[in-house]
Short mmCIF file of C-alpha atoms in Angstrom, two decimals:
data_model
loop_
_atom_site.label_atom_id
_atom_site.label_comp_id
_atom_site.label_asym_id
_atom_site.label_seq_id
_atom_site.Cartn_x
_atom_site.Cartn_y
_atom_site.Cartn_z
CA UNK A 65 39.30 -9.67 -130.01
CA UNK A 66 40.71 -6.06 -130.11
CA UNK A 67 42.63 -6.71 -133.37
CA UNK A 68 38.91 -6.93 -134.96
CA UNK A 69 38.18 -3.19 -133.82
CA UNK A 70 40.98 -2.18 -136.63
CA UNK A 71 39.51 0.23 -139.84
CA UNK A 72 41.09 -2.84 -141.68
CA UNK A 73 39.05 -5.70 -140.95
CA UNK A 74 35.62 -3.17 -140.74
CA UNK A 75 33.06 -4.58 -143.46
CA UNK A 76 32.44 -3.12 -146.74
CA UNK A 77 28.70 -3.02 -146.40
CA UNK A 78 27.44 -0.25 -144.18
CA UNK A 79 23.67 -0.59 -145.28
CA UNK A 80 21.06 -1.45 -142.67
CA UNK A 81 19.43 -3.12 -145.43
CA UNK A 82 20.88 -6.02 -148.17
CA UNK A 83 22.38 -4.42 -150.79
CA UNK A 84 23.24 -6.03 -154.17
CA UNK A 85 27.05 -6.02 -153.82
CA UNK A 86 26.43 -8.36 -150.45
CA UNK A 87 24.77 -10.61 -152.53
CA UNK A 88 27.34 -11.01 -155.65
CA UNK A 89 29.99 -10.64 -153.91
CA UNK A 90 29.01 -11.87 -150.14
CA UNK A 91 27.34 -14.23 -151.10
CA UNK A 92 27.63 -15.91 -154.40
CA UNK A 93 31.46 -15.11 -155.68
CA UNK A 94 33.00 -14.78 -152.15
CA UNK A 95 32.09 -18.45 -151.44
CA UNK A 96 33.12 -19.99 -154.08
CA UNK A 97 36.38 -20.56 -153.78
CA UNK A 98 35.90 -23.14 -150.30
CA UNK A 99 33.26 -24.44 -152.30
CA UNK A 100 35.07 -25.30 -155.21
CA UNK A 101 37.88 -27.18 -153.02
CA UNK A 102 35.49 -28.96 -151.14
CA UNK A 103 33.16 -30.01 -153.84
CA UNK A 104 36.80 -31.43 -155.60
CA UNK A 105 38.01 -32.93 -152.37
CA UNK A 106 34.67 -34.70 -152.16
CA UNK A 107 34.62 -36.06 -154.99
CA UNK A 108 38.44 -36.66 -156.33
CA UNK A 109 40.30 -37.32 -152.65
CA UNK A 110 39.59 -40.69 -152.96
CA UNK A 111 40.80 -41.33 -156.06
CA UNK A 112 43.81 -39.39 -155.00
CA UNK A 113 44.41 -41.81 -152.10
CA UNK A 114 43.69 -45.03 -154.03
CA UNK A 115 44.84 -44.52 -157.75
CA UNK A 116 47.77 -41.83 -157.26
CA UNK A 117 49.59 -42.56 -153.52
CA UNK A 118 48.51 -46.38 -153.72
CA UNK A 119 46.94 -46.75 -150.01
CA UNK A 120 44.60 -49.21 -150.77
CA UNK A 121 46.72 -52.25 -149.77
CA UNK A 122 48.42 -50.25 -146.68
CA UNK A 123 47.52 -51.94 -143.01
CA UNK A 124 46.10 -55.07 -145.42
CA UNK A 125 43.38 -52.36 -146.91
CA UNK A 126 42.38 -51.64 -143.19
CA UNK A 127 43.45 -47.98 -143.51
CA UNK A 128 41.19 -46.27 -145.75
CA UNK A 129 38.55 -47.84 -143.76
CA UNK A 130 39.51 -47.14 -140.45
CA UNK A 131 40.68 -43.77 -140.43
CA UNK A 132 37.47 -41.91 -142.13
CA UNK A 133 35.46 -43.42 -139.20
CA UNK A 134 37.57 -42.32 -136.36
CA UNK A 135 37.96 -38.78 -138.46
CA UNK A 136 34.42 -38.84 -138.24
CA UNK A 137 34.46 -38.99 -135.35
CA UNK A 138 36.71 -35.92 -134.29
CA UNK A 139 34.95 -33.78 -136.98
CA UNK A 140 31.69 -34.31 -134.97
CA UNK A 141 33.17 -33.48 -132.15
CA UNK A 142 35.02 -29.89 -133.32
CA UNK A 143 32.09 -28.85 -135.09
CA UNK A 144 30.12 -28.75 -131.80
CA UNK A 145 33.11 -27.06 -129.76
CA UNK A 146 33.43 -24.67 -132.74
CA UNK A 147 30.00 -23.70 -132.64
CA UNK A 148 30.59 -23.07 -129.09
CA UNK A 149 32.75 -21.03 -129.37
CA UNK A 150 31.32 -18.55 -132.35
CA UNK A 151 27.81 -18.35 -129.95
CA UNK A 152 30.60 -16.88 -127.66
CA UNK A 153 32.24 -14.51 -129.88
CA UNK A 154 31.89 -11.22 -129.40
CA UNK A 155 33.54 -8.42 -131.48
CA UNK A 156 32.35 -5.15 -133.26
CA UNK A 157 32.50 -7.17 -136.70
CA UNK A 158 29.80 -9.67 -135.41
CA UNK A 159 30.71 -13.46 -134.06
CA UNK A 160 30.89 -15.30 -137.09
CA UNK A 161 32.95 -13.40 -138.98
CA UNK A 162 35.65 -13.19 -137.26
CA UNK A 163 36.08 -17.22 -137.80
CA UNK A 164 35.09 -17.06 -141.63
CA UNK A 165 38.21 -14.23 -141.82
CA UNK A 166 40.38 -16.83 -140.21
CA UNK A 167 39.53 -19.45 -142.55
CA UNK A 168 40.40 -17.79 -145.38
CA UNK A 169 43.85 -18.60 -144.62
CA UNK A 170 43.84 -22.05 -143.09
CA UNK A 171 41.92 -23.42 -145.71
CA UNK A 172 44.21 -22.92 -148.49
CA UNK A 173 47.12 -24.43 -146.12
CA UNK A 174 45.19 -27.08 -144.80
CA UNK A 175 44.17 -27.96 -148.47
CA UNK A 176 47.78 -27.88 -149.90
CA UNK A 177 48.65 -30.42 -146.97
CA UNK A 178 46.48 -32.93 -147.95
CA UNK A 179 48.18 -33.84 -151.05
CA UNK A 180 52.24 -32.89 -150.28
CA UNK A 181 52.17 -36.17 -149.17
CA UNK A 182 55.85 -37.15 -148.68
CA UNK A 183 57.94 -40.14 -150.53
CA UNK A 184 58.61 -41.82 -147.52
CA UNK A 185 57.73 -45.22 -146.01
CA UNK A 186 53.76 -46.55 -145.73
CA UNK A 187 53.47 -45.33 -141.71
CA UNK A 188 54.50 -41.20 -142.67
CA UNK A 189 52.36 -41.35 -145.26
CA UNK A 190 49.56 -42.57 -143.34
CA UNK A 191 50.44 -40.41 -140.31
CA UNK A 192 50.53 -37.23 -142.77
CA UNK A 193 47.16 -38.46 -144.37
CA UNK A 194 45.32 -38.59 -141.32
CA UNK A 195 46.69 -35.16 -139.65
CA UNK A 196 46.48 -33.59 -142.92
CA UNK A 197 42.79 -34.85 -143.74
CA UNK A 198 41.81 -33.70 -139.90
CA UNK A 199 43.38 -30.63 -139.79
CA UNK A 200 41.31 -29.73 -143.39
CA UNK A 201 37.77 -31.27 -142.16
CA UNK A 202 37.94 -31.23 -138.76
CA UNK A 203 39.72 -27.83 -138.12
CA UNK A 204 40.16 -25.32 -141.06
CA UNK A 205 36.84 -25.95 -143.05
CA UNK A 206 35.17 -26.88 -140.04
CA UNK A 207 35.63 -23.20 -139.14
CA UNK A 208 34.72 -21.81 -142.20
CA UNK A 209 31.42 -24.01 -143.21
CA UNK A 210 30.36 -22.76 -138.87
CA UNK A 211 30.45 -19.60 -139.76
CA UNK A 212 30.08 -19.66 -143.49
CA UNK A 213 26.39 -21.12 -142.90
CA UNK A 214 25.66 -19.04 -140.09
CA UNK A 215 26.06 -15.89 -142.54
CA UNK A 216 22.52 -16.20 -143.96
CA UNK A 217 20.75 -16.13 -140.54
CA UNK A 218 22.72 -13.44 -139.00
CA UNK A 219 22.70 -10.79 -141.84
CA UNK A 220 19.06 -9.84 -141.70
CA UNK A 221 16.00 -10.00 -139.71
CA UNK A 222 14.01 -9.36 -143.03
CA UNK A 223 12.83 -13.10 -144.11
CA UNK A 224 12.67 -11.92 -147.71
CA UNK A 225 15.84 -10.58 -147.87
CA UNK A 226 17.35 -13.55 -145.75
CA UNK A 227 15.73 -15.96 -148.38
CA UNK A 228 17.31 -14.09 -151.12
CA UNK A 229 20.77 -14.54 -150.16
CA UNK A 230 20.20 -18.27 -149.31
CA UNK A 231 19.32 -18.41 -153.03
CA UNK A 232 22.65 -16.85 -153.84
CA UNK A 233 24.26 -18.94 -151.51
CA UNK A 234 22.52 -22.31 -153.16
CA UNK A 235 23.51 -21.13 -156.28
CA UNK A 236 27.14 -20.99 -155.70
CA UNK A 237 27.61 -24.61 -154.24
CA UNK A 238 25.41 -25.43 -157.47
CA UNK A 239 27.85 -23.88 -159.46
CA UNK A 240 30.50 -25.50 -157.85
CA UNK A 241 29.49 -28.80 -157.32
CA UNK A 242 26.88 -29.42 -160.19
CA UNK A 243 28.15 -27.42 -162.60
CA UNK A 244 32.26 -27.60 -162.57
CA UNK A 245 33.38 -30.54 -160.48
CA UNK A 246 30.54 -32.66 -161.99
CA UNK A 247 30.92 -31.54 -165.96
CA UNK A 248 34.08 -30.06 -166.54
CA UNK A 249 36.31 -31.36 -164.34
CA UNK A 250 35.74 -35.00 -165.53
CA UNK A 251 35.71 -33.99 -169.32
CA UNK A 252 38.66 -31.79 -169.33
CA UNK A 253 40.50 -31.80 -166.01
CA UNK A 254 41.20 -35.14 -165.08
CA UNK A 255 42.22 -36.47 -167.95
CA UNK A 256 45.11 -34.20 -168.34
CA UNK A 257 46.02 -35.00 -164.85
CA UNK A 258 45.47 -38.35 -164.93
CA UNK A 259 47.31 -39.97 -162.14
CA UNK A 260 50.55 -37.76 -162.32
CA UNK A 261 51.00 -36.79 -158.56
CA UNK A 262 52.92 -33.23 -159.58
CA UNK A 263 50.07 -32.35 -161.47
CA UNK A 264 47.94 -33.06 -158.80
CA UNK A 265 49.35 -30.88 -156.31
CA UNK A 266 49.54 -27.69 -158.87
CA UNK A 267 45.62 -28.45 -159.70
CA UNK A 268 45.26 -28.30 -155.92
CA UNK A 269 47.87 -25.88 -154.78
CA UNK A 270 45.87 -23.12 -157.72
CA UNK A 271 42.58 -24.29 -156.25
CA UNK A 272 43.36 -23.90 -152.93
CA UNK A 273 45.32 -20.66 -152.92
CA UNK A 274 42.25 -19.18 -155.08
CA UNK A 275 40.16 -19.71 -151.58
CA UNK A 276 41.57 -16.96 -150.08
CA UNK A 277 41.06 -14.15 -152.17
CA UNK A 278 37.46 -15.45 -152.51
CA UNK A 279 36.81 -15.98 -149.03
CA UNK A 280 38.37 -12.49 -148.25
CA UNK A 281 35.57 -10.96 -150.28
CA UNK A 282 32.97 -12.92 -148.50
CA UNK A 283 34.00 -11.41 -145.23
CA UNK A 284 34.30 -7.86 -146.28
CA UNK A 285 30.85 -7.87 -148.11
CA UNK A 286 29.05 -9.71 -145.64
CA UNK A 287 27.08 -7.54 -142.61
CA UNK A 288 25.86 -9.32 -139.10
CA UNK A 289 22.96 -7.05 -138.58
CA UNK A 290 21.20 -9.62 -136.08
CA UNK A 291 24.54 -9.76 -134.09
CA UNK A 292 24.45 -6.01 -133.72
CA UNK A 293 20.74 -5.54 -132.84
CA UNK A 294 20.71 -8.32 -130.09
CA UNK A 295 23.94 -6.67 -128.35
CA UNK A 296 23.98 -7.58 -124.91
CA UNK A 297 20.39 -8.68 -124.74
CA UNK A 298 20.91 -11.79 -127.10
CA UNK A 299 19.29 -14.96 -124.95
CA UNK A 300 21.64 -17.20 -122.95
CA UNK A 301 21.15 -20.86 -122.75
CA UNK A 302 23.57 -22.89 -121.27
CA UNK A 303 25.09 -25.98 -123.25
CA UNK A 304 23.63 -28.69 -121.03
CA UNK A 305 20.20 -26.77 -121.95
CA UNK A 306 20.46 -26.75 -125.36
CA UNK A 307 21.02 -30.42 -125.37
CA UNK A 308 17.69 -31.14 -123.37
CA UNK A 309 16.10 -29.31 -125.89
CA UNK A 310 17.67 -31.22 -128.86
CA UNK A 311 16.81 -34.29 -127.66
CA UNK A 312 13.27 -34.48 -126.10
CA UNK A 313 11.96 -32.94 -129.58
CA UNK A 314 10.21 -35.49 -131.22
CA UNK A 315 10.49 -34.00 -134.98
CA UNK A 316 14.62 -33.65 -134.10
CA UNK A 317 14.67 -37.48 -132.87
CA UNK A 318 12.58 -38.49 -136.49
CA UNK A 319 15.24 -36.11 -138.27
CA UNK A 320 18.69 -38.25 -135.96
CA UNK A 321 17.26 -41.28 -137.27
CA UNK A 322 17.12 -40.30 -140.93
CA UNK A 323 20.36 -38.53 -140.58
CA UNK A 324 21.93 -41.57 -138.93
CA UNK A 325 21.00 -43.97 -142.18
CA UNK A 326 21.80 -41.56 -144.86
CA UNK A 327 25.62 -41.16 -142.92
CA UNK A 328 25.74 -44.73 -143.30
CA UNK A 329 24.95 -44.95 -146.23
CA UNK A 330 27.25 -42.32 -147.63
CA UNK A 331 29.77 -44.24 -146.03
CA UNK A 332 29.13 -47.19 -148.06
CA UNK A 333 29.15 -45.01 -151.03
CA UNK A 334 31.88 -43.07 -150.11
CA UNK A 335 34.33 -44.18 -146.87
CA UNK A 336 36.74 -41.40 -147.37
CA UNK A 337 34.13 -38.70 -146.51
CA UNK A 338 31.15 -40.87 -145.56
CA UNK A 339 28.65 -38.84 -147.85
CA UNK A 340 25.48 -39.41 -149.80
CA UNK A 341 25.80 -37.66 -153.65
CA UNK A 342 21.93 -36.15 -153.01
CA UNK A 343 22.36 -32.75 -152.98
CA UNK A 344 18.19 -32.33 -152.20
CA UNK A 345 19.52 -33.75 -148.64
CA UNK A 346 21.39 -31.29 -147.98
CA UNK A 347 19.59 -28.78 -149.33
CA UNK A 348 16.80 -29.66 -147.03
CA UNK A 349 18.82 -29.79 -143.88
CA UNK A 350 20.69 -26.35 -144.57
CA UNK A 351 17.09 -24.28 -144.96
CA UNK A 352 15.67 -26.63 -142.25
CA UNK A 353 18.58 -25.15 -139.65
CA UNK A 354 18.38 -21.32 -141.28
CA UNK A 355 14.69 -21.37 -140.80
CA UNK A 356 15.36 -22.37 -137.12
CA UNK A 357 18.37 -19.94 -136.69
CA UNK A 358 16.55 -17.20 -135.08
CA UNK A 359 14.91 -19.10 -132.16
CA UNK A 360 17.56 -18.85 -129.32
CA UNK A 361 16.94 -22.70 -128.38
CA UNK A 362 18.06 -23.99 -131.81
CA UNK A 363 21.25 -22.43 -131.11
CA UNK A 364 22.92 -25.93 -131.06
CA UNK A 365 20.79 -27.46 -133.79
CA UNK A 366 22.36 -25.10 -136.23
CA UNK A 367 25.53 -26.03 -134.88
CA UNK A 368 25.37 -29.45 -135.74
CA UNK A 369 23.07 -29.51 -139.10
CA UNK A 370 25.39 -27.01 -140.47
CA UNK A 371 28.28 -29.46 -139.85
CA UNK A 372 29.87 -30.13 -143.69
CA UNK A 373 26.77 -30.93 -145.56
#
């Protein structure tokens, strides 16, 4: 990626070591924004769907049931392929940055999409639903959650530092998540809203177009240092490999199996995005894959337990 070589798109932090504008603005204000859609997308989408566009009854209530399952599906399968391709990245402004500089302007698209939702007959509107919903999970925030989570890891081969900024990080989606979208948006928010569709897509069209800024200032205050020590030397596995690995680990079976239930469970709670409301969960599984990060044969492990939790 020559364009990446520009002065333009150089990072902000020149430090060898953590500085505290990486960590307030890196990595606690810069993520915010994709946070703060996501955490409102989780947790208002599906009322969207069911209370404001009326898909409940479409395909005889078959729809909202089928379609998270096979978008499932295709999510699992990008977020792989993306991870892929970021372990292949190579530019003078690291390998996941790159991605999380993209992002910052397909997410806010992506997330206007999913709720322009056209006045037209019940098949559009489920044909914009599903491309809309897959082009936000499975593609834009797909690429910025990769390389989003992958920030942490690669900034810092100093394990108190690195912990540090996880903190930051933990705090933001706490913010986010526990703090706004669980408190104030159900107090203040949606009732003003309530199920007016216009309203809707301003709350999300401000929300969404706020991402960018944010996740601009999470790419220019953000610093690969592990990228740029490993170089050419970094270990190569190939995919097949990696895969062997994953899967004759006894402790990464045990964690499938638990990972398999609480999916299906989520589902049950929540078939739009098939998630569990335990934020310990994810919690666990997001330090369990940053504690592995540095060891070249968990290279596809943090691939796929990085995978929107």
């Amino acid at each position: 990626m020559k364009l990446m070589n520009s002065p333009l798109l150089a990072s902000r932090v020149k430090s060898e070591t953590v500085t505290k504008s990486e960590k307030w603005l890196g990595y606690l204000l810069g993520p915010a924004g994709a946070l703060l859609l996501n955490a409102v997308l989780a947790t208002y989408l599906n009322v969207y769907y069911t209370d404001v566009l009326n898909l409940t009854p479409l395909w005889g209530g078959a729809f909202l049931t089928a379609f998270p399952i096979v978008s499932k599906i295709i999510d699992a399968i990008t977020n792989v392929v993306m991870g892929q391709i970021i372990d292949r990245t190579r530019t003078k402004e690291g390998k996941a940055r790159p991605w999380l500089l993209l992002s910052a302007f397909l997410v806010p698209v992506t997330g206007i999409l999913l709720f322009t939702v056209p006045e037209s007959s019940d098949t559009v509107k489920a044909v914009w639903v599903m491309i809309s919903y897959n082009l936000f999970y499975s593609f834009a925030y797909t690429i910025f959650n990769m390389s989003h989570n992958l920030m942490v890891p690669l900034s810092t081969r100093d394990g108190t530092a690195r912990g540090g900024l996880s903190v930051f990080n933990q705090i933001a989606s706490i913010m986010m998540s526990g703090i706004l979208v669980a408190l104030v948006f159900p107090m203040v928010i949606m009732p003003m809203i309530g199920v007016d569709k216009s309203k809707w897509i301003t709350l999300m069209t401000i929300l969404s177009i706020l991402a960018l800024p944010l996740t601009l200032m999470e790419y220019y205050f953000t610093k690969e240092r592990v990228t740029a020590e490993a170089g050419e030397e970094e270990t190569k596995q190939s995919f097949a490999e990696q895969l062997r690995i994953l899967f004759t680990d006894k402790y990464m079976i045990l964690m499938y199996v638990y990972f398999f239930v609480y999916i299906v469970r989520g589902t049950a709670q929540d078939p739009v995005h098939g998630q569990v409301h335990d934020p310990d969960v994810r919690i666990f599984l997001r330090l369990y894959c940053r504690r592995n990060a540095q060891e070249p044969r968990t290279g596809l492990l943090l691939q796929l337990c990085t995978g929107n939790l």
